[in-house]
mmCIF file of C-alpha atoms in Angstrom:
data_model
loop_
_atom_site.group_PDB
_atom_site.id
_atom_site.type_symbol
_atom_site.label_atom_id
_atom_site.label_comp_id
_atom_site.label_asym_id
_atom_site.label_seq_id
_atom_site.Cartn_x
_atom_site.Cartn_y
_atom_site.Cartn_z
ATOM 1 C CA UNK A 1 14.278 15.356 9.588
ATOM 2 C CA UNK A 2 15.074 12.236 7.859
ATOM 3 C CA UNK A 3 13.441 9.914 5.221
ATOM 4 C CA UNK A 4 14.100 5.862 5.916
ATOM 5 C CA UNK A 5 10.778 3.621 5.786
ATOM 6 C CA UNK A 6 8.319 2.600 8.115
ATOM 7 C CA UNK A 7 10.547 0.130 10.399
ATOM 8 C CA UNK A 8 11.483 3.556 11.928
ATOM 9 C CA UNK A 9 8.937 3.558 14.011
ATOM 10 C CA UNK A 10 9.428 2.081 17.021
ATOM 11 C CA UNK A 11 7.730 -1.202 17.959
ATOM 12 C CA UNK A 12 6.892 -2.119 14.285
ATOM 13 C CA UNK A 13 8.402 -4.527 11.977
ATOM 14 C CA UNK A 14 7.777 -5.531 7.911
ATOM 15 C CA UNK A 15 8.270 -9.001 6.364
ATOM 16 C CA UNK A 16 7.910 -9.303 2.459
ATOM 17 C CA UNK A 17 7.376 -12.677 0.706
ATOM 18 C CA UNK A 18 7.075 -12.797 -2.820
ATOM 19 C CA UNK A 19 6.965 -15.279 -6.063
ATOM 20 C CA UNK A 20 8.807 -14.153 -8.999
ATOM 21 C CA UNK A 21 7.685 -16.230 -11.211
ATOM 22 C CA UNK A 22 4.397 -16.339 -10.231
ATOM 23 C CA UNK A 23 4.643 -12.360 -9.731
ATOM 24 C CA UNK A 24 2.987 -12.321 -6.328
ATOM 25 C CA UNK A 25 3.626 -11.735 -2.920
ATOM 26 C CA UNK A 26 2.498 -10.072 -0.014
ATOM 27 C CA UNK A 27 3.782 -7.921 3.348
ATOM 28 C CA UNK A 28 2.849 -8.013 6.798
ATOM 29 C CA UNK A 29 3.072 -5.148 8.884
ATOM 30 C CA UNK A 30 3.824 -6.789 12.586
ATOM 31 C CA UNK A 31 3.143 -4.760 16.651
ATOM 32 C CA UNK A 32 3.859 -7.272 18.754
ATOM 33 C CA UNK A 33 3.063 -4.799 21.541
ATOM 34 C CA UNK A 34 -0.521 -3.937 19.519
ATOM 35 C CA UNK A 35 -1.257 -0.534 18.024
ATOM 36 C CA UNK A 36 -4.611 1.516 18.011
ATOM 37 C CA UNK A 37 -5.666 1.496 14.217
ATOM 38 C CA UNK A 38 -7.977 3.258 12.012
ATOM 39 C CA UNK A 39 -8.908 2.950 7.583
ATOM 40 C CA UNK A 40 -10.154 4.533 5.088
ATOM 41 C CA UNK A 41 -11.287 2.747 2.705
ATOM 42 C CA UNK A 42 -11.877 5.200 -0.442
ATOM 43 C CA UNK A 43 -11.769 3.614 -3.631
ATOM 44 C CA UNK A 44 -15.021 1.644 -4.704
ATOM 45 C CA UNK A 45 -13.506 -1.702 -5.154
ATOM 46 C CA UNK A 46 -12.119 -2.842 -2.328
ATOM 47 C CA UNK A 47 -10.857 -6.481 -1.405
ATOM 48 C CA UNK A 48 -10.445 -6.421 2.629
ATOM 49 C CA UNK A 49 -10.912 -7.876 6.188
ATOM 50 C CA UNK A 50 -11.461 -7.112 9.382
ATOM 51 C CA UNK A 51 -12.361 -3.453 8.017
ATOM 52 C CA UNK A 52 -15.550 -2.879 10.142
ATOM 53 C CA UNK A 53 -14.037 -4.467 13.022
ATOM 54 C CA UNK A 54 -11.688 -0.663 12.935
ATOM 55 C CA UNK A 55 -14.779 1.582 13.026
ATOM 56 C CA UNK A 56 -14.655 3.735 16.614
ATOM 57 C CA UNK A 57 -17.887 2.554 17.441
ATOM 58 C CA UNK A 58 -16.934 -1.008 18.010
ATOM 59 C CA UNK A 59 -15.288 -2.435 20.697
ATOM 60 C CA UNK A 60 -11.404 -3.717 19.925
ATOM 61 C CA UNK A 61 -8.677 -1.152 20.330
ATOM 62 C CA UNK A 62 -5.534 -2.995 19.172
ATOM 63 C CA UNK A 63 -4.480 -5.033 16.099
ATOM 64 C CA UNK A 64 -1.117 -6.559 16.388
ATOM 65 C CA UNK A 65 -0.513 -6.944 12.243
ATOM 66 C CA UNK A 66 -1.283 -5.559 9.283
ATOM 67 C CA UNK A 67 -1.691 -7.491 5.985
ATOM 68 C CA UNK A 68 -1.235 -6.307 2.677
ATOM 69 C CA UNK A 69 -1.614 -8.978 -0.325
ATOM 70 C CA UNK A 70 -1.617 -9.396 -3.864
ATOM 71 C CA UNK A 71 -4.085 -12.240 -5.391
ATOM 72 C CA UNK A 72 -6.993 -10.002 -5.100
ATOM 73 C CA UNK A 73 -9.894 -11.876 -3.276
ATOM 74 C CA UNK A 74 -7.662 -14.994 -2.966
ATOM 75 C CA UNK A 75 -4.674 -13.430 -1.113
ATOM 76 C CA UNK A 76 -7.143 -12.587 1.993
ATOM 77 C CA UNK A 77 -6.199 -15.861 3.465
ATOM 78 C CA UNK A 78 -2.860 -14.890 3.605
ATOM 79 C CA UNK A 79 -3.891 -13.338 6.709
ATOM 80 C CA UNK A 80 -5.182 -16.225 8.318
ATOM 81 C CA UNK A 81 -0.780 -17.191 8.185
ATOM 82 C CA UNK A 82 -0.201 -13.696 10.126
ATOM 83 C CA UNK A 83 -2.609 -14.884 12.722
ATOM 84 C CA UNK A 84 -1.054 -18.730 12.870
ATOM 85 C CA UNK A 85 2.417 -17.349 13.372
ATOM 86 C CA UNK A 86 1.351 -14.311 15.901
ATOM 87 C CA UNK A 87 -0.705 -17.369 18.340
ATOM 88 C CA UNK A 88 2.289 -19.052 17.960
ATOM 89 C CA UNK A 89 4.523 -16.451 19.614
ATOM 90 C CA UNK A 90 1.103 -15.763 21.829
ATOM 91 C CA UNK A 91 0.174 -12.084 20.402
ATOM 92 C CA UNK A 92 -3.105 -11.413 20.392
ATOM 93 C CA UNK A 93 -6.499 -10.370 22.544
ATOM 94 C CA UNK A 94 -6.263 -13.019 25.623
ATOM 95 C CA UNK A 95 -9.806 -14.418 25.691
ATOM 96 C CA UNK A 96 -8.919 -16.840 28.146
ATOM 97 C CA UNK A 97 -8.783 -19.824 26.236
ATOM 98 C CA UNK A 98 -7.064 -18.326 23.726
ATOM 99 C CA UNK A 99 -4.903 -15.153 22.458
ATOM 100 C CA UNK A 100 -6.954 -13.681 18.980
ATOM 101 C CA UNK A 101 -4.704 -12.205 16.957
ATOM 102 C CA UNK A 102 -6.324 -9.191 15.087
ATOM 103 C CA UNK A 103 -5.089 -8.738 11.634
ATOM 104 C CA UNK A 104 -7.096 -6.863 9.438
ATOM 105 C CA UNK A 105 -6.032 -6.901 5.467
ATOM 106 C CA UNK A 106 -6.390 -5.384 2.168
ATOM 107 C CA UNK A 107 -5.410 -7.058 -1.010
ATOM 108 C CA UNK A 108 -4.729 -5.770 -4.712
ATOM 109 C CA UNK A 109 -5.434 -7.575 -7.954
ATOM 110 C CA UNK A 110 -2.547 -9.192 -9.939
ATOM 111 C CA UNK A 111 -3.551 -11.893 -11.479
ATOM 112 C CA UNK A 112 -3.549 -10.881 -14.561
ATOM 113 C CA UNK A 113 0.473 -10.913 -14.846
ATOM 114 C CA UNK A 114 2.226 -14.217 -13.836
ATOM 115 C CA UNK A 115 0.598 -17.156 -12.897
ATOM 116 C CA UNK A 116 -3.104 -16.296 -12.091
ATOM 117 C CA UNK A 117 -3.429 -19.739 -10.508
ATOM 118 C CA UNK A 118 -0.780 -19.238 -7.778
ATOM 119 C CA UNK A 119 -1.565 -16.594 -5.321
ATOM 120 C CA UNK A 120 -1.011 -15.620 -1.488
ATOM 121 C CA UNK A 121 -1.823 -18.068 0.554
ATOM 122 C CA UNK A 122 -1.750 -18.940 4.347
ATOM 123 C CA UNK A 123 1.933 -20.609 4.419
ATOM 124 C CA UNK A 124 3.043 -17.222 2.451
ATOM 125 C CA UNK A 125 1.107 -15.108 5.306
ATOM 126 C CA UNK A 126 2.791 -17.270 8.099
ATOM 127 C CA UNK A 127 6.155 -16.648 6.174
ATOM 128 C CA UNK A 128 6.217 -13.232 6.023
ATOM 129 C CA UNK A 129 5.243 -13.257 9.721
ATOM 130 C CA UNK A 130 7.525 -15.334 10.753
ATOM 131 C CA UNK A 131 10.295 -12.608 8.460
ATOM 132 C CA UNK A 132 9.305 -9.432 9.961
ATOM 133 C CA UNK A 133 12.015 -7.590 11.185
ATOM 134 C CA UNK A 134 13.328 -3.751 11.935
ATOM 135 C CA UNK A 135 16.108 -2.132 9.575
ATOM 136 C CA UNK A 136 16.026 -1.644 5.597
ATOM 137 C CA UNK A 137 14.477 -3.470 3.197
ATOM 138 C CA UNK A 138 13.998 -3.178 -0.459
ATOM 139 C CA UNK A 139 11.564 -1.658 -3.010
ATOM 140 C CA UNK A 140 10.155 -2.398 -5.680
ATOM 141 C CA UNK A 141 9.001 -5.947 -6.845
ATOM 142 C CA UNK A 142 8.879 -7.198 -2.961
ATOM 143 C CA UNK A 143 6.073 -8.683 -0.987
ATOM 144 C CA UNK A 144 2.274 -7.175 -2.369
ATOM 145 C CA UNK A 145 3.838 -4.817 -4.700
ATOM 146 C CA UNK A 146 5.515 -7.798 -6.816
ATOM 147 C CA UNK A 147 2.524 -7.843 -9.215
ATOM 148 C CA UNK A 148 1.452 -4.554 -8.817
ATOM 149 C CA UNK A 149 1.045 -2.397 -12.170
ATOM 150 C CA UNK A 150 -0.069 1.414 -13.368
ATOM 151 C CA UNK A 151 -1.399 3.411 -16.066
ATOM 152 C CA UNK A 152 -3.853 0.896 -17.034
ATOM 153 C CA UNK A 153 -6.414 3.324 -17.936
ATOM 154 C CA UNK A 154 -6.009 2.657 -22.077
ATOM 155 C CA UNK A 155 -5.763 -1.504 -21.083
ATOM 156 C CA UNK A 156 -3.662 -3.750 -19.301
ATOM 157 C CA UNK A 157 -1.723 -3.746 -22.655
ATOM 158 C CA UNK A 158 -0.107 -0.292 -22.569
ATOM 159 C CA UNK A 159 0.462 -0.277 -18.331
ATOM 160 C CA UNK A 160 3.950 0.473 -16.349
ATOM 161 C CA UNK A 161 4.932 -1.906 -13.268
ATOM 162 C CA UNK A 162 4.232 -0.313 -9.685
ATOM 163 C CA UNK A 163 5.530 -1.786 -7.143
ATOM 164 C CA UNK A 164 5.875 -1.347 -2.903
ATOM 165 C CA UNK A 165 7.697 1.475 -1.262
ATOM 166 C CA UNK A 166 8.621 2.978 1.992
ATOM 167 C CA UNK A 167 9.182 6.158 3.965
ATOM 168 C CA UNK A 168 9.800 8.082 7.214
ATOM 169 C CA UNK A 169 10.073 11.233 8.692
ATOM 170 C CA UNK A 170 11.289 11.991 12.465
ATOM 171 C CA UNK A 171 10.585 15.449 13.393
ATOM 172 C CA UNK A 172 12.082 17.836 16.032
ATOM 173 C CA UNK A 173 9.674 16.647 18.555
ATOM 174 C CA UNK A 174 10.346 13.248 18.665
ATOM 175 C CA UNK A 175 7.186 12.308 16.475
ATOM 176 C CA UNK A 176 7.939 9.403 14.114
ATOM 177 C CA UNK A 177 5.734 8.854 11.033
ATOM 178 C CA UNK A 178 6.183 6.023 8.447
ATOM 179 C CA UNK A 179 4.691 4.629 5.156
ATOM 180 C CA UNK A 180 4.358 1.625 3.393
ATOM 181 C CA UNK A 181 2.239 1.095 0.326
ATOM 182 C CA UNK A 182 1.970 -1.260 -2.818
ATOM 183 C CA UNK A 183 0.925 0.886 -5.436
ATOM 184 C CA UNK A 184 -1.472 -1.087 -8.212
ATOM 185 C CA UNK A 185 -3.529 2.266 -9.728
ATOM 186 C CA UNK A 186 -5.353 2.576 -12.626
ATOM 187 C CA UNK A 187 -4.248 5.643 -12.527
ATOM 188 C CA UNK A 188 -0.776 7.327 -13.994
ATOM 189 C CA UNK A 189 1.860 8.467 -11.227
ATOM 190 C CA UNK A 190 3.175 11.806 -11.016
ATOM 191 C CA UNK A 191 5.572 13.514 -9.334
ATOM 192 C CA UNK A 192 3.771 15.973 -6.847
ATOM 193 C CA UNK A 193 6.484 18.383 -6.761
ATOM 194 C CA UNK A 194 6.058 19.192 -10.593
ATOM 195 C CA UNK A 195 2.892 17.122 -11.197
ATOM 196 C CA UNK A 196 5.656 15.242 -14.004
ATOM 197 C CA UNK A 197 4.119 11.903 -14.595
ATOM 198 C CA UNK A 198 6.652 9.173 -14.005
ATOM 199 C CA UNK A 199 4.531 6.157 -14.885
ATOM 200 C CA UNK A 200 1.403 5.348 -16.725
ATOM 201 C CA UNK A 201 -0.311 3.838 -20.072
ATOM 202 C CA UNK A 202 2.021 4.111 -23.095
ATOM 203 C CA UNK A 203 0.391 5.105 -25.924
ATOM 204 C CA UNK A 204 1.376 2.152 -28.805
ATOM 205 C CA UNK A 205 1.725 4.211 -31.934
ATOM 206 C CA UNK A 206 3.888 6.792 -30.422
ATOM 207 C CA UNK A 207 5.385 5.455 -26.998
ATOM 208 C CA UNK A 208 4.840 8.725 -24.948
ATOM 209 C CA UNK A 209 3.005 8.376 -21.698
ATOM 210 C CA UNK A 210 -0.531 9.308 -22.408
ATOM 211 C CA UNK A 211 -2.226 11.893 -19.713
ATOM 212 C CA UNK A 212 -5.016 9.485 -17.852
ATOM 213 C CA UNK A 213 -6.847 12.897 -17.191
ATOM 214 C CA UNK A 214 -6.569 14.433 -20.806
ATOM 215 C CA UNK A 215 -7.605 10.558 -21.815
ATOM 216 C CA UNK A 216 -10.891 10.585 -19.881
ATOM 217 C CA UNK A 217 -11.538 14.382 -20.564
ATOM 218 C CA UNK A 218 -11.625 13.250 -24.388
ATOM 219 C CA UNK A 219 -14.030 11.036 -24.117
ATOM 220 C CA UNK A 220 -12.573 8.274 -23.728
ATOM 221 C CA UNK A 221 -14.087 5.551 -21.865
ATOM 222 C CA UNK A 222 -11.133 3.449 -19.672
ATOM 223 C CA UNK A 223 -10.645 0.002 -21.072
ATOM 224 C CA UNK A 224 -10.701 -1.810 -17.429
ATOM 225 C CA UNK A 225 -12.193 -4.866 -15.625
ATOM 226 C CA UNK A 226 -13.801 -3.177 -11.919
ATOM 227 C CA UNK A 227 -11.706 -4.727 -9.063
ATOM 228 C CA UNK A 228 -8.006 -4.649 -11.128
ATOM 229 C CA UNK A 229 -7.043 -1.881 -9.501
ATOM 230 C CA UNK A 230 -5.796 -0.749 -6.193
ATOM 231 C CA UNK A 231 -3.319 1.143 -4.223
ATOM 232 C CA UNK A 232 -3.115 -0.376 -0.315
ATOM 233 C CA UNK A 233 -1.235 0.768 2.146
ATOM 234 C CA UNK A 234 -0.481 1.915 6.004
ATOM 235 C CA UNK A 235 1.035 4.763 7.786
ATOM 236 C CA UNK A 236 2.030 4.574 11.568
ATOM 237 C CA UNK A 237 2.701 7.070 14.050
ATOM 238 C CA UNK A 238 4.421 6.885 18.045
ATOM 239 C CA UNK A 239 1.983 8.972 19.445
ATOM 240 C CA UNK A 240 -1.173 8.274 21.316
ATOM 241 C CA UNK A 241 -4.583 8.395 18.781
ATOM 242 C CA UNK A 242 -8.210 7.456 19.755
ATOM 243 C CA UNK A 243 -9.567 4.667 17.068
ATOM 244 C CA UNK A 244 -11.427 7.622 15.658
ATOM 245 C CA UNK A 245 -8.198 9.416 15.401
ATOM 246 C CA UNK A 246 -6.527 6.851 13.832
ATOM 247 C CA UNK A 247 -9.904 6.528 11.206
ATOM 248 C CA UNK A 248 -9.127 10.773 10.565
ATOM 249 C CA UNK A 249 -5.368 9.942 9.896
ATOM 250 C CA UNK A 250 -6.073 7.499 7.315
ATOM 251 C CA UNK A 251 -8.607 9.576 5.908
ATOM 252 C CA UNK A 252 -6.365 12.788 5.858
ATOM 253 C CA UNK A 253 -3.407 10.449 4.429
ATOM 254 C CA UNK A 254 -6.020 9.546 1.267
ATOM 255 C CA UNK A 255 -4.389 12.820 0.343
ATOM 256 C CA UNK A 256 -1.288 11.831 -1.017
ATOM 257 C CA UNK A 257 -3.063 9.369 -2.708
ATOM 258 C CA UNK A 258 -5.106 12.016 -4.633
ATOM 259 C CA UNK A 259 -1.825 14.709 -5.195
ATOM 260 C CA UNK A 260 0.288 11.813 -7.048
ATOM 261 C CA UNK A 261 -2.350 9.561 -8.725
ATOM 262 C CA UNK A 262 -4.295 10.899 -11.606
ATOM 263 C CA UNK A 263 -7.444 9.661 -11.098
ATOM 264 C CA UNK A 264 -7.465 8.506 -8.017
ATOM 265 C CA UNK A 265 -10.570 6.683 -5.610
ATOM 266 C CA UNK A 266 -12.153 5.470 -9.458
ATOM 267 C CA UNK A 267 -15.262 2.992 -9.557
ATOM 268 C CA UNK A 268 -12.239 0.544 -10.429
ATOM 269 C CA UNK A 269 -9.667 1.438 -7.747
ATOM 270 C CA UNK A 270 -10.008 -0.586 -3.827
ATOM 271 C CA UNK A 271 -7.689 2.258 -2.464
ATOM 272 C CA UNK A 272 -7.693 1.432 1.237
ATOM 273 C CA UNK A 273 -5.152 3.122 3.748
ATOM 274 C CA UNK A 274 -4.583 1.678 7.645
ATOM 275 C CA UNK A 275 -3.335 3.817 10.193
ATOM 276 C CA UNK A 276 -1.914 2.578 13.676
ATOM 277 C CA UNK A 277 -0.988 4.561 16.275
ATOM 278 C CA UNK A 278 1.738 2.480 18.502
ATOM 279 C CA UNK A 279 1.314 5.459 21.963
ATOM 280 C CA UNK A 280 3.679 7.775 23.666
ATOM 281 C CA UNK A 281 2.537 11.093 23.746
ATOM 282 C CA UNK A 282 0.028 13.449 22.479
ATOM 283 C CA UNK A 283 0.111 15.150 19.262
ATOM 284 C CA UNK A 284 -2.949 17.521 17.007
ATOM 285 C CA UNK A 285 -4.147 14.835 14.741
ATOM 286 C CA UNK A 286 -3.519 17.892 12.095
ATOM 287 C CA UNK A 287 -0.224 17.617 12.497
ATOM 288 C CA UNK A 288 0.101 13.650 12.612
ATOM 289 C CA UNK A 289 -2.157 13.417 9.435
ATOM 290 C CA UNK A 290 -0.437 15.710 7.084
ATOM 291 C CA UNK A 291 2.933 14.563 7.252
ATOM 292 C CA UNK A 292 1.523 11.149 7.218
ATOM 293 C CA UNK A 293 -0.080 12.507 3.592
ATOM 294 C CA UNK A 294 3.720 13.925 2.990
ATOM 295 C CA UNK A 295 5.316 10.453 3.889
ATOM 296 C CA UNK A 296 3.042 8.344 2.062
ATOM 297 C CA UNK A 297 3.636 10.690 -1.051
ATOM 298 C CA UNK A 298 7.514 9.480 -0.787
ATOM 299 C CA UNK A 299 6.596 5.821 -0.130
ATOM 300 C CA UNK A 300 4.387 5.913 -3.405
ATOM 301 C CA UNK A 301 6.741 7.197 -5.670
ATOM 302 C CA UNK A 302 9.555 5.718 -4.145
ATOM 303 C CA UNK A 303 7.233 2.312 -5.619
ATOM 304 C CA UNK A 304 7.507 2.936 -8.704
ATOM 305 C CA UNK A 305 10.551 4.559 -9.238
ATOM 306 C CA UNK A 306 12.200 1.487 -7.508
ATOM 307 C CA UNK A 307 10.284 -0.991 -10.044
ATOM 308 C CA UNK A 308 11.576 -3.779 -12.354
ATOM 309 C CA UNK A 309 10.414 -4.465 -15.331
ATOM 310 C CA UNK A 310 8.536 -7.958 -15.982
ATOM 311 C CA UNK A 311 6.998 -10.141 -18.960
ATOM 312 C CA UNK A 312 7.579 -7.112 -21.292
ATOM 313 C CA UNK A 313 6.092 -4.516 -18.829
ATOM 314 C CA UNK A 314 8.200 -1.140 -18.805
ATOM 315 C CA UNK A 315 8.899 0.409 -15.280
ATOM 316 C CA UNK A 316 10.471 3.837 -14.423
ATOM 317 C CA UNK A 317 13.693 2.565 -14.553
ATOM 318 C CA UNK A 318 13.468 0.737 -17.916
ATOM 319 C CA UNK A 319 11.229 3.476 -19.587
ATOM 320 C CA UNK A 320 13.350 6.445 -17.975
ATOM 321 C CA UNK A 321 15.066 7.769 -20.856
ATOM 322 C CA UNK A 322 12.181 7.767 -23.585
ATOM 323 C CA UNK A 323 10.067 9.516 -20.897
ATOM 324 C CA UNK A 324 12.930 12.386 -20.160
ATOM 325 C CA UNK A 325 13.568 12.928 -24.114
ATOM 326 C CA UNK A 326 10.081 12.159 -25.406
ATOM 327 C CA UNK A 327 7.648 13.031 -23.330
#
């Protein structure tokens, strides 16, 4: 058993483009070969495409990308880049007179940090195509999770930076299970081991993370725009899944989601999880769904533990010791 990130599976591959300055970015998820995928989409203010395109009843059984974008609405045409590059290299459905790449794609909502006028576009799609390789890459403020922040349930004011992570796990059997995910909750973050929370709204007066569940519990009504908020990401798997399969993966991996974001799936939150399925052999979808949960729970705090602060936002790093004395 070993923990790496989602590269590890075979026949995938992960490009990251991202604007510092604008604090932006997105990643692109690539199977050349094509992958059987399902989503859950769970949190009720989602930014995606291609979604209903996924459900078992209907008819395409292979995507050949994923897309995951910051920019909210804006950075869906960051896919329409995936798809330029992937024709290019001739991936996609052959429809005779053409090869369709199909690249479905979920986006988060950062505008509110960096430049709001600069956002993921096609070139930056095509770019982080064209960049998607195997091996390591980093964490952190990469690709979609560049603008991604937390705790934003007191105001945008008092939040933490999230960020993207990573994880895998190779089992006995030969099943390999990976997880990406740019993490952008309303939400705090918390440990799942201890239920510690390792990111969230700061409280102003005092500078102690404030308990988002305690907050709400209170009273307190949470101080955010619908549609800021989202955590987006994908697990994979080489073992053979039915599209419906795939859909009861994703749904199963909402999960880890729920055990390390306090509140999670929120009126304000677009939490949307993909799951592709690149074949071999046959495994219970139990099995493949819960350590897909346990994997995504390292890729999301791996996020925001591997954060950088920005423009005066704290991250884990920056904030570590006043949480450990203080808190």
């Amino acid at each position: 058993m070993s923990f790496g990130n989602i590269t590890d599976v075979p026949g995938l591959k992960v490009g990251h483009v991202e604007d510092l300055v604008a604090l932006t970015g997105c990643t692109v998820i690539v199977v050349e070969e094509g992958a059987v995928c399902g989503v859950d989409v769970r949190g009720s203010a989602p930014g995606t495409r291609e979604t209903d395109l996924l459900d078992p009843i209907n008819k395409i059984d292979e995507v050949h990308a994923i897309c995951l974008s910051g920019g909210s609405a804006f950075g869906l045409d960051s896919a329409s880049g995936v798809m330029q590059y992937l024709e290019e290299q001739e991936i996609g459905i052959d429809v005779g007179v053409a090869r369709v790449p199909i690249v479905p794609a979920a986006v988060l909502f950062d505008l509110a940090i960096g430049n709001p006028k600069i956002r993921p576009d096609k070139k930056m799609g095509y770019e982080a195509a064209r960049k998607a390789k195997r091996g390591t890459f980093s964490f952190g403020n990469i690709g979609a999770g560049c603008g991604a922040t937390v705790g934003k349930i007191t105001g945008l004011e008092n939040c933490m930076k999230g960020g993207l992570g990573s994880a895998s796990i190779t089992l006995k059997n030969g099943l390999v299970i990976g997880a990406i995910v740019a993490v952008n909750a309303v939400g705090d973050i918390r440990d799942p081991a201890n239920r510690e929370i390792i990111a969230g709204p700061i409280d102003p007066k005092t500078g102690k993370l404030i308990d988002s569940l305690l907050y709400l519990e209170n009273g307190s009504e949470m101080n955010v725009l619908p549609g800021t908020n989202t955590t987006i990401g994908v697990v994979a798997v080489n073992a053979k899944l039915t599209k419906a399969e795939a859909k009861k993966v994703a749904e199963i991996t909402q999960n880890a989601l729920a055990r390390t974001i306090y509140p999670a799936h929120t009126m304000l939150d677009g939490d949307t999880i993909f799951a592709l399925a690149t074949g071999g052999e046959l495994h219970s979808v139990d099995l493949i769904g819960n350590m897909a949960a346990k994997v995504m729970e390292e890729a999301i705090i791996a996020a925001v533990k591997a954060a950088g602060q920005v423009e005066g936002i704290p991250s884990y790093k920056s904030y570590n010791g006043i949480r450990l004395n203080d808190n």
